[in-house]
GROMACS .gro file of C-alpha atoms in nm:
model
  349
    1ALA     CA    1   1.097  -0.711  -3.743
    2GLU     CA    2   1.205  -1.043  -3.943
    3THR     CA    3   1.114  -1.272  -3.636
    4ASP     CA    4   0.775  -1.091  -3.563
    5ALA     CA    5   0.653  -1.068  -3.940
    6PHE     CA    6   0.741  -1.506  -3.927
    7LEU     CA    7   0.550  -1.561  -3.620
    8ARG     CA    8   0.285  -1.363  -3.667
    9ALA     CA    9   0.212  -1.586  -4.004
   10ARG     CA   10   0.241  -1.898  -3.817
   11ALA     CA   11   0.125  -1.828  -3.477
   12PRO     CA   12  -0.096  -1.541  -3.455
   13ALA     CA   13  -0.286  -1.616  -3.199
   14LEU     CA   14  -0.035  -1.578  -2.938
   15ALA     CA   15   0.212  -1.348  -3.136
   16ASP     CA   16   0.181  -1.121  -2.867
   17ASP     CA   17   0.161  -1.361  -2.571
   18PRO     CA   18   0.432  -1.273  -2.312
   19ALA     CA   19   0.541  -1.634  -2.256
   20PHE     CA   20   0.559  -1.718  -2.612
   21ARG     CA   21   0.789  -1.401  -2.690
   22GLU     CA   22   0.984  -1.468  -2.427
   23ARG     CA   23   1.064  -1.829  -2.596
   24ALA     CA   24   1.062  -1.678  -2.937
   25ARG     CA   25   1.355  -1.436  -2.839
   26ALA     CA   26   1.549  -1.679  -2.703
   27LEU     CA   27   1.582  -1.824  -3.058
   28ALA     CA   28   1.635  -1.537  -3.222
   29GLY     CA   29   1.890  -1.579  -3.506
   30TRP     CA   30   1.815  -1.973  -3.519
   31PRO     CA   31   1.519  -1.998  -3.785
   32LEU     CA   32   1.481  -2.393  -3.750
   33GLY     CA   33   1.380  -2.298  -3.333
   34LEU     CA   34   1.201  -2.052  -3.464
   35ALA     CA   35   0.988  -2.238  -3.690
   36ALA     CA   36   0.964  -2.539  -3.453
   37LEU     CA   37   0.771  -2.316  -3.211
   38ALA     CA   38   0.542  -2.148  -3.431
   39ALA     CA   39   0.460  -2.473  -3.577
   40ASP     CA   40   0.354  -2.615  -3.185
   41PRO     CA   41   0.253  -2.248  -3.040
   42SER     CA   42   0.013  -2.441  -2.771
   43PRO     CA   43  -0.041  -2.337  -2.443
   44GLN     CA   44   0.113  -2.595  -2.302
   45ALA     CA   45   0.470  -2.587  -2.515
   46VAL     CA   46   0.467  -2.242  -2.425
   47GLY     CA   47   0.481  -2.282  -2.080
   48ARG     CA   48   0.725  -2.556  -2.042
   49GLY     CA   49   0.958  -2.304  -2.126
   50LEU     CA   50   1.345  -2.362  -2.362
   51ALA     CA   51   1.570  -2.363  -2.087
   52SER     CA   52   1.626  -2.699  -1.933
   53THR     CA   53   1.549  -3.035  -2.037
   54SER     CA   54   1.470  -3.170  -2.396
   55ASP     CA   55   1.148  -3.199  -2.280
   56ALA     CA   56   1.058  -2.879  -2.346
   57LEU     CA   57   1.143  -2.948  -2.699
   58PRO     CA   58   0.926  -2.986  -2.959
   59PRO     CA   59   0.942  -3.386  -3.049
   60ALA     CA   60   1.052  -3.252  -3.424
   61LEU     CA   61   1.341  -3.028  -3.339
   62ALA     CA   62   1.453  -3.250  -3.056
   63GLY     CA   63   1.539  -3.482  -3.301
   64PHE     CA   64   1.706  -3.307  -3.536
   65VAL     CA   65   1.867  -3.159  -3.277
   66ALA     CA   66   2.018  -3.532  -3.159
   67GLU     CA   67   2.041  -3.656  -3.554
   68GLU     CA   68   2.152  -3.359  -3.719
   69LEU     CA   69   2.345  -3.167  -3.487
   70VAL     CA   70   2.482  -3.372  -3.236
   71ALA     CA   71   2.563  -3.723  -3.352
   72PRO     CA   72   2.803  -3.559  -3.686
   73ALA     CA   73   3.037  -3.439  -3.463
   74ASP     CA   74   3.288  -3.726  -3.281
   75ALA     CA   75   3.277  -3.802  -2.947
   76GLU     CA   76   3.556  -3.539  -2.838
   77MET     CA   77   3.330  -3.272  -3.042
   78GLN     CA   78   3.022  -3.442  -2.873
   79ALA     CA   79   3.164  -3.474  -2.502
   80PHE     CA   80   3.282  -3.109  -2.571
   81MET     CA   81   2.971  -2.922  -2.651
   82LEU     CA   82   2.783  -3.148  -2.326
   83ARG     CA   83   3.053  -2.938  -2.158
   84ALA     CA   84   3.014  -2.619  -2.313
   85ALA     CA   85   2.658  -2.607  -2.289
   86GLN     CA   86   2.648  -2.655  -1.911
   87LEU     CA   87   2.791  -2.303  -1.901
   88GLU     CA   88   2.654  -1.993  -1.900
   89SER     CA   89   2.938  -1.798  -2.140
   90PRO     CA   90   3.090  -2.101  -2.273
   91ASP     CA   91   3.444  -1.888  -2.378
   92PRO     CA   92   3.770  -2.010  -2.378
   93GLU     CA   93   3.880  -1.882  -2.036
   94ALA     CA   94   3.591  -2.033  -1.848
   95LEU     CA   95   3.645  -2.375  -2.035
   96ARG     CA   96   3.993  -2.363  -1.990
   97ALA     CA   97   3.916  -2.319  -1.577
   98VAL     CA   98   3.627  -2.597  -1.526
   99PHE     CA   99   3.714  -2.842  -1.762
  100ASP     CA  100   4.107  -2.780  -1.831
  101CYS     CA  101   3.994  -2.752  -2.204
  102ASP     CA  102   4.259  -2.605  -2.401
  103ASP     CA  103   4.186  -2.659  -2.725
  104ALA     CA  104   3.839  -2.446  -2.615
  105PRO     CA  105   3.929  -2.113  -2.906
  106ALA     CA  106   3.954  -2.381  -3.228
  107ARG     CA  107   3.629  -2.614  -3.049
  108LEU     CA  108   3.415  -2.319  -3.021
  109GLY     CA  109   3.523  -2.185  -3.386
  110TRP     CA  110   3.458  -2.503  -3.525
  111LEU     CA  111   3.088  -2.515  -3.378
  112ALA     CA  112   3.084  -2.132  -3.472
  113ALA     CA  113   3.143  -2.238  -3.838
  114ARG     CA  114   2.807  -2.432  -3.840
  115HIS     CA  115   2.644  -2.213  -3.644
  116LEU     CA  116   2.613  -2.378  -3.328
  117ALA     CA  117   2.778  -2.146  -3.142
  118ARG     CA  118   2.824  -1.718  -3.135
  119ARG     CA  119   3.032  -1.460  -2.990
  120ALA     CA  120   2.903  -1.156  -2.827
  121GLY     CA  121   3.199  -0.889  -2.711
  122GLU     CA  122   3.404  -1.177  -2.455
  123ALA     CA  123   3.078  -1.380  -2.413
  124TRP     CA  124   2.970  -1.719  -2.634
  125SER     CA  125   2.666  -1.892  -2.643
  126LEU     CA  126   2.465  -2.191  -2.772
  127PRO     CA  127   2.145  -2.215  -3.003
  128ALA     CA  128   1.865  -2.227  -2.724
  129HIS     CA  129   1.711  -2.509  -2.813
  130LEU     CA  130   2.099  -2.743  -2.874
  131ARG     CA  131   2.174  -2.583  -2.485
  132ALA     CA  132   1.876  -2.735  -2.376
  133TRP     CA  133   1.907  -3.087  -2.556
  134LEU     CA  134   2.256  -3.107  -2.424
  135GLN     CA  135   2.178  -3.015  -2.087
  136ALA     CA  136   1.911  -3.280  -2.058
  137GLU     CA  137   2.190  -3.523  -2.225
  138ALA     CA  138   2.423  -3.429  -1.961
  139ALA     CA  139   2.139  -3.467  -1.630
  140ARG     CA  140   2.101  -3.788  -1.764
  141THR     CA  141   2.434  -3.933  -1.833
  142VAL     CA  142   2.640  -3.748  -1.585
  143PRO     CA  143   2.641  -3.834  -1.168
  144ALA     CA  144   2.481  -3.555  -1.025
  145ASP     CA  145   2.780  -3.495  -0.780
  146GLU     CA  146   2.947  -3.410  -1.087
  147ARG     CA  147   2.741  -3.172  -1.218
  148ARG     CA  148   2.740  -2.967  -0.886
  149GLY     CA  149   3.135  -2.966  -0.878
  150TRP     CA  150   3.086  -2.843  -1.246
  151HIS     CA  151   2.858  -2.599  -1.165
  152ARG     CA  152   3.107  -2.442  -0.796
  153TRP     CA  153   3.409  -2.463  -1.043
  154ALA     CA  154   3.222  -2.213  -1.285
  155ALA     CA  155   3.083  -2.032  -1.031
  156GLU     CA  156   3.428  -1.978  -0.869
  157HIS     CA  157   3.545  -1.836  -1.220
  158TYR     CA  158   3.293  -1.642  -1.320
  159ARG     CA  159   3.304  -1.464  -0.970
  160ALA     CA  160   3.692  -1.445  -0.969
  161ALA     CA  161   3.676  -1.270  -1.275
  162GLY     CA  162   3.408  -1.039  -1.163
  163ARG     CA  163   3.112  -1.154  -1.388
  164ASP     CA  164   2.921  -1.189  -1.073
  165ALA     CA  165   2.570  -1.262  -1.315
  166LEU     CA  166   2.706  -1.565  -1.457
  167ALA     CA  167   2.799  -1.753  -1.162
  168ILE     CA  168   2.399  -1.702  -1.001
  169PRO     CA  169   2.302  -1.991  -1.205
  170HIS     CA  170   2.553  -2.231  -1.132
  171LEU     CA  171   2.556  -2.130  -0.744
  172LEU     CA  172   2.161  -2.190  -0.764
  173ALA     CA  173   2.235  -2.482  -0.944
  174CYS     CA  174   2.452  -2.648  -0.634
  175ARG     CA  175   2.202  -2.497  -0.367
  176ASP     CA  176   2.452  -2.271  -0.248
  177TRP     CA  177   2.206  -2.000  -0.104
  178ALA     CA  178   2.482  -1.793   0.107
  179ALA     CA  179   2.737  -1.746  -0.181
  180ALA     CA  180   2.412  -1.705  -0.456
  181THR     CA  181   2.288  -1.402  -0.184
  182GLN     CA  182   2.629  -1.243  -0.249
  183ALA     CA  183   2.640  -1.283  -0.586
  184CYS     CA  184   2.339  -1.104  -0.635
  185ALA     CA  185   2.394  -0.808  -0.410
  186VAL     CA  186   2.705  -0.723  -0.658
  187ALA     CA  187   2.501  -0.800  -0.940
  188PHE     CA  188   2.169  -0.684  -0.898
  189PRO     CA  189   2.226  -0.328  -0.822
  190ARG     CA  190   2.413  -0.330  -1.210
  191MET     CA  191   2.106  -0.517  -1.350
  192ARG     CA  192   1.776  -0.325  -1.252
  193HIS     CA  193   1.852  -0.048  -1.542
  194ASP     CA  194   1.974  -0.279  -1.821
  195GLY     CA  195   1.622  -0.436  -1.873
  196SER     CA  196   1.731  -0.812  -1.691
  197GLN     CA  197   1.439  -0.737  -1.417
  198ASP     CA  198   1.247  -1.028  -1.548
  199GLN     CA  199   1.591  -1.251  -1.510
  200ILE     CA  200   1.624  -1.091  -1.148
  201GLY     CA  201   1.266  -1.223  -1.038
  202ARG     CA  202   1.326  -1.609  -1.263
  203TRP     CA  203   1.657  -1.648  -1.011
  204LEU     CA  204   1.438  -1.483  -0.678
  205ASP     CA  205   1.175  -1.773  -0.748
  206ALA     CA  206   1.507  -2.039  -0.724
  207PHE     CA  207   1.561  -1.925  -0.371
  208PRO     CA  208   1.417  -2.166  -0.131
  209ALA     CA  209   1.123  -1.931   0.066
  210GLU     CA  210   1.323  -2.028   0.417
  211ALA     CA  211   1.640  -1.853   0.231
  212VAL     CA  212   1.483  -1.548   0.118
  213ASP     CA  213   1.292  -1.519   0.487
  214ARG     CA  214   1.648  -1.532   0.614
  215ASP     CA  215   1.818  -1.228   0.417
  216PRO     CA  216   1.642  -0.934   0.421
  217ARG     CA  217   1.850  -0.832   0.113
  218LEU     CA  218   1.665  -1.105  -0.077
  219LEU     CA  219   1.302  -0.954   0.046
  220VAL     CA  220   1.399  -0.627  -0.067
  221TRP     CA  221   1.454  -0.788  -0.407
  222HIS     CA  222   1.189  -1.001  -0.374
  223GLY     CA  223   0.918  -0.713  -0.344
  224THR     CA  224   1.041  -0.452  -0.587
  225ALA     CA  225   0.961  -0.792  -0.837
  226LEU     CA  226   0.668  -0.812  -0.673
  227ALA     CA  227   0.569  -0.467  -0.694
  228ARG     CA  228   0.721  -0.431  -1.056
  229ASP     CA  229   0.424  -0.697  -1.112
  230GLY     CA  230   0.162  -0.482  -0.997
  231ARG     CA  231   0.124  -0.750  -0.705
  232LEU     CA  232   0.175  -0.436  -0.479
  233PRO     CA  233   0.040  -0.565  -0.154
  234ALA     CA  234   0.254  -0.884  -0.157
  235GLY     CA  235   0.523  -0.600  -0.254
  236LEU     CA  236   0.473  -0.429   0.050
  237ALA     CA  237   0.429  -0.725   0.238
  238ALA     CA  238   0.793  -0.823   0.181
  239PHE     CA  239   0.892  -0.491   0.290
  240ASP     CA  240   0.753  -0.500   0.603
  241ARG     CA  241   0.963  -0.797   0.671
  242ALA     CA  242   1.246  -0.691   0.552
  243LEU     CA  243   1.236  -0.395   0.774
  244ALA     CA  244   1.193  -0.583   1.093
  245ALA     CA  245   1.490  -0.722   0.989
  246TYR     CA  246   1.711  -0.463   0.964
  247VAL     CA  247   1.596  -0.218   1.258
  248ARG     CA  248   1.704  -0.550   1.466
  249ASP     CA  249   2.007  -0.588   1.292
  250GLY     CA  250   2.044  -0.179   1.381
  251ASP     CA  251   2.096  -0.132   0.981
  252ARG     CA  252   1.990   0.204   0.914
  253ALA     CA  253   2.100   0.195   0.523
  254GLY     CA  254   1.901  -0.067   0.486
  255GLN     CA  255   1.599   0.053   0.701
  256PHE     CA  256   1.623   0.383   0.433
  257SER     CA  257   1.657   0.124   0.152
  258VAL     CA  258   1.286  -0.033   0.211
  259ARG     CA  259   1.189   0.290   0.356
  260VAL     CA  260   1.210   0.460   0.008
  261ARG     CA  261   1.070   0.181  -0.210
  262GLN     CA  262   0.787   0.182   0.054
  263ALA     CA  263   0.730   0.532  -0.047
  264ASN     CA  264   0.790   0.453  -0.415
  265ILE     CA  265   0.464   0.179  -0.417
  266ALA     CA  266   0.251   0.450  -0.261
  267LEU     CA  267   0.360   0.694  -0.505
  268ALA     CA  268   0.217   0.422  -0.742
  269ARG     CA  269  -0.114   0.406  -0.560
  270GLN     CA  270  -0.135   0.787  -0.521
  271GLU     CA  271  -0.192   0.730  -0.162
  272ALA     CA  272  -0.066   1.047  -0.023
  273ARG     CA  273  -0.031   1.026   0.399
  274PRO     CA  274   0.156   0.660   0.351
  275PHE     CA  275   0.371   0.832   0.129
  276ALA     CA  276   0.505   1.119   0.338
  277GLU     CA  277   0.461   0.911   0.666
  278TYR     CA  278   0.748   0.651   0.457
  279LEU     CA  279   0.947   0.959   0.378
  280LEU     CA  280   0.938   1.125   0.730
  281ALA     CA  281   1.073   0.725   0.895
  282ALA     CA  282   1.308   0.715   0.665
  283GLN     CA  283   1.447   1.123   0.741
  284VAL     CA  284   1.463   1.242   0.409
  285TRP     CA  285   1.341   1.581   0.576
  286GLU     CA  286   1.348   1.817   0.249
  287LEU     CA  287   1.146   1.514   0.000
  288ALA     CA  288   0.901   1.409   0.276
  289LEU     CA  289   0.775   1.827   0.305
  290GLY     CA  290   0.796   1.810  -0.064
  291ALA     CA  291   0.537   1.540  -0.013
  292LEU     CA  292   0.272   1.789   0.174
  293VAL     CA  293   0.153   1.868  -0.157
  294PHE     CA  294  -0.007   1.532  -0.195
  295VAL     CA  295  -0.218   1.617   0.155
  296MET     CA  296  -0.270   2.008   0.096
  297PRO     CA  297  -0.558   2.060  -0.080
  298GLY     CA  298  -0.595   2.272  -0.426
  299LEU     CA  299  -0.260   2.186  -0.493
  300GLY     CA  300  -0.169   1.989  -0.872
  301LEU     CA  301  -0.136   1.605  -0.801
  302ILE     CA  302  -0.004   1.505  -1.151
  303ALA     CA  303   0.287   1.763  -1.096
  304ALA     CA  304   0.390   1.629  -0.755
  305LEU     CA  305   0.337   1.264  -0.871
  306SER     CA  306   0.615   1.369  -1.126
  307ALA     CA  307   0.849   1.556  -0.931
  308GLY     CA  308   0.850   1.324  -0.656
  309ASP     CA  309   0.956   0.990  -0.884
  310ARG     CA  310   1.204   1.199  -0.993
  311MET     CA  311   1.343   1.294  -0.627
  312LEU     CA  312   1.286   0.893  -0.534
  313LYS     CA  313   1.459   0.784  -0.811
  314GLN     CA  314   1.794   0.991  -0.719
  315SER     CA  315   1.734   0.902  -0.346
  316LEU     CA  316   1.789   0.553  -0.421
  317SER     CA  317   2.184   0.573  -0.599
  318SER     CA  318   2.461   0.600  -0.307
  319PRO     CA  319   2.557   1.038  -0.396
  320GLY     CA  320   2.162   1.070  -0.390
  321ARG     CA  321   2.115   0.918  -0.066
  322ALA     CA  322   2.406   1.127   0.078
  323GLN     CA  323   2.170   1.460  -0.052
  324MET     CA  324   1.815   1.312   0.091
  325GLN     CA  325   1.996   1.239   0.385
  326ALA     CA  326   2.230   1.589   0.460
  327PRO     CA  327   2.220   1.664   0.808
  328LEU     CA  328   1.987   1.961   0.882
  329PRO     CA  329   2.018   2.199   1.192
  330ALA     CA  330   1.782   2.059   1.471
  331TRP     CA  331   1.530   2.395   1.488
  332ARG     CA  332   1.503   2.273   1.065
  333ARG     CA  333   1.435   1.891   1.162
  334ALA     CA  334   1.187   1.985   1.427
  335GLN     CA  335   0.971   2.216   1.244
  336ALA     CA  336   0.988   1.939   0.910
  337SER     CA  337   0.851   1.720   1.144
  338ALA     CA  338   0.602   1.907   1.327
  339LEU     CA  339   0.507   2.057   0.960
  340ILE     CA  340   0.505   1.682   0.781
  341ARG     CA  341   0.266   1.531   1.136
  342GLY     CA  342   0.025   1.847   1.144
  343ALA     CA  343  -0.026   1.789   0.783
  344LEU     CA  344  -0.113   1.385   0.821
  345ALA     CA  345  -0.307   1.482   1.147
  346PRO     CA  346  -0.671   1.301   1.068
  347GLY     CA  347  -0.820   1.686   1.072
  348PHE     CA  348  -0.600   1.794   0.855
  349TYR     CA  349  -0.870   1.889   0.609
   0.00000   0.00000   0.00000
């Protein structure tokens, strides 16, 4: 509430702008950063983001970081800060594994006492403006090969610890697309329902287009991100490419995943026939039969939408998938197929 009030007082024109608020959230708890952001709320400044280089920092804030936060530390602490800023979570274990910093707990404590680091559970973080400045300094002073080595070691550490989401940006930084895809395969299902969809989209955008087109899993996630942004035709196009790859590979689970997501888009667009057709192709017999309510005149569309949404969400989980695809007697499958295809026939109405 205090952050909202501050931003509305200092930058009322942009207080509700999503990009502006995303930058503001990165500075939550760091009053100086919020003040500098609100002092330079131009679209250009907002659009630059606050995560990669010192150019993203307002000049006054960049100067303050260099002169007041970094310069007072001795040379060894400055080197420690620069390395810690390269890690997604600069916790003591990661700092020991990647940089052989046995004194990491004491140094993190020194930073925390000066409000230059904070801990949330087992994860540690630096303020966004300090980390941005230090990352830019590393890009300027540390050879690229050495920085890629840091990212490889960090990714190995996080993946070995079962923290695949933390490994993803490091794998992307060293352009290991295959390993990044594997880490995404582990992390993304856990992230779908914890408010991290925007982060998933940003990571997918970091993959080159050819890497996405090579892997149907990336195509499915990309299509899901596009659909979530309201770009439904582009999302369907990505799903079509993923489906073709899964059909080519004989991957039935992959085909099911795509068909259900295609049905979800048809549901969002209230397109009755494609909704039932996608479910029929996925062989979700009972749910497809339920979809007939969409194409039968006189039945409630709103109630059907609500029921269909619940069933689709259930079908995307492993237990739900097993229930939806439970074997039916051959005569029942034939009856379901005939009923649905008959309902979808051009002359049905």
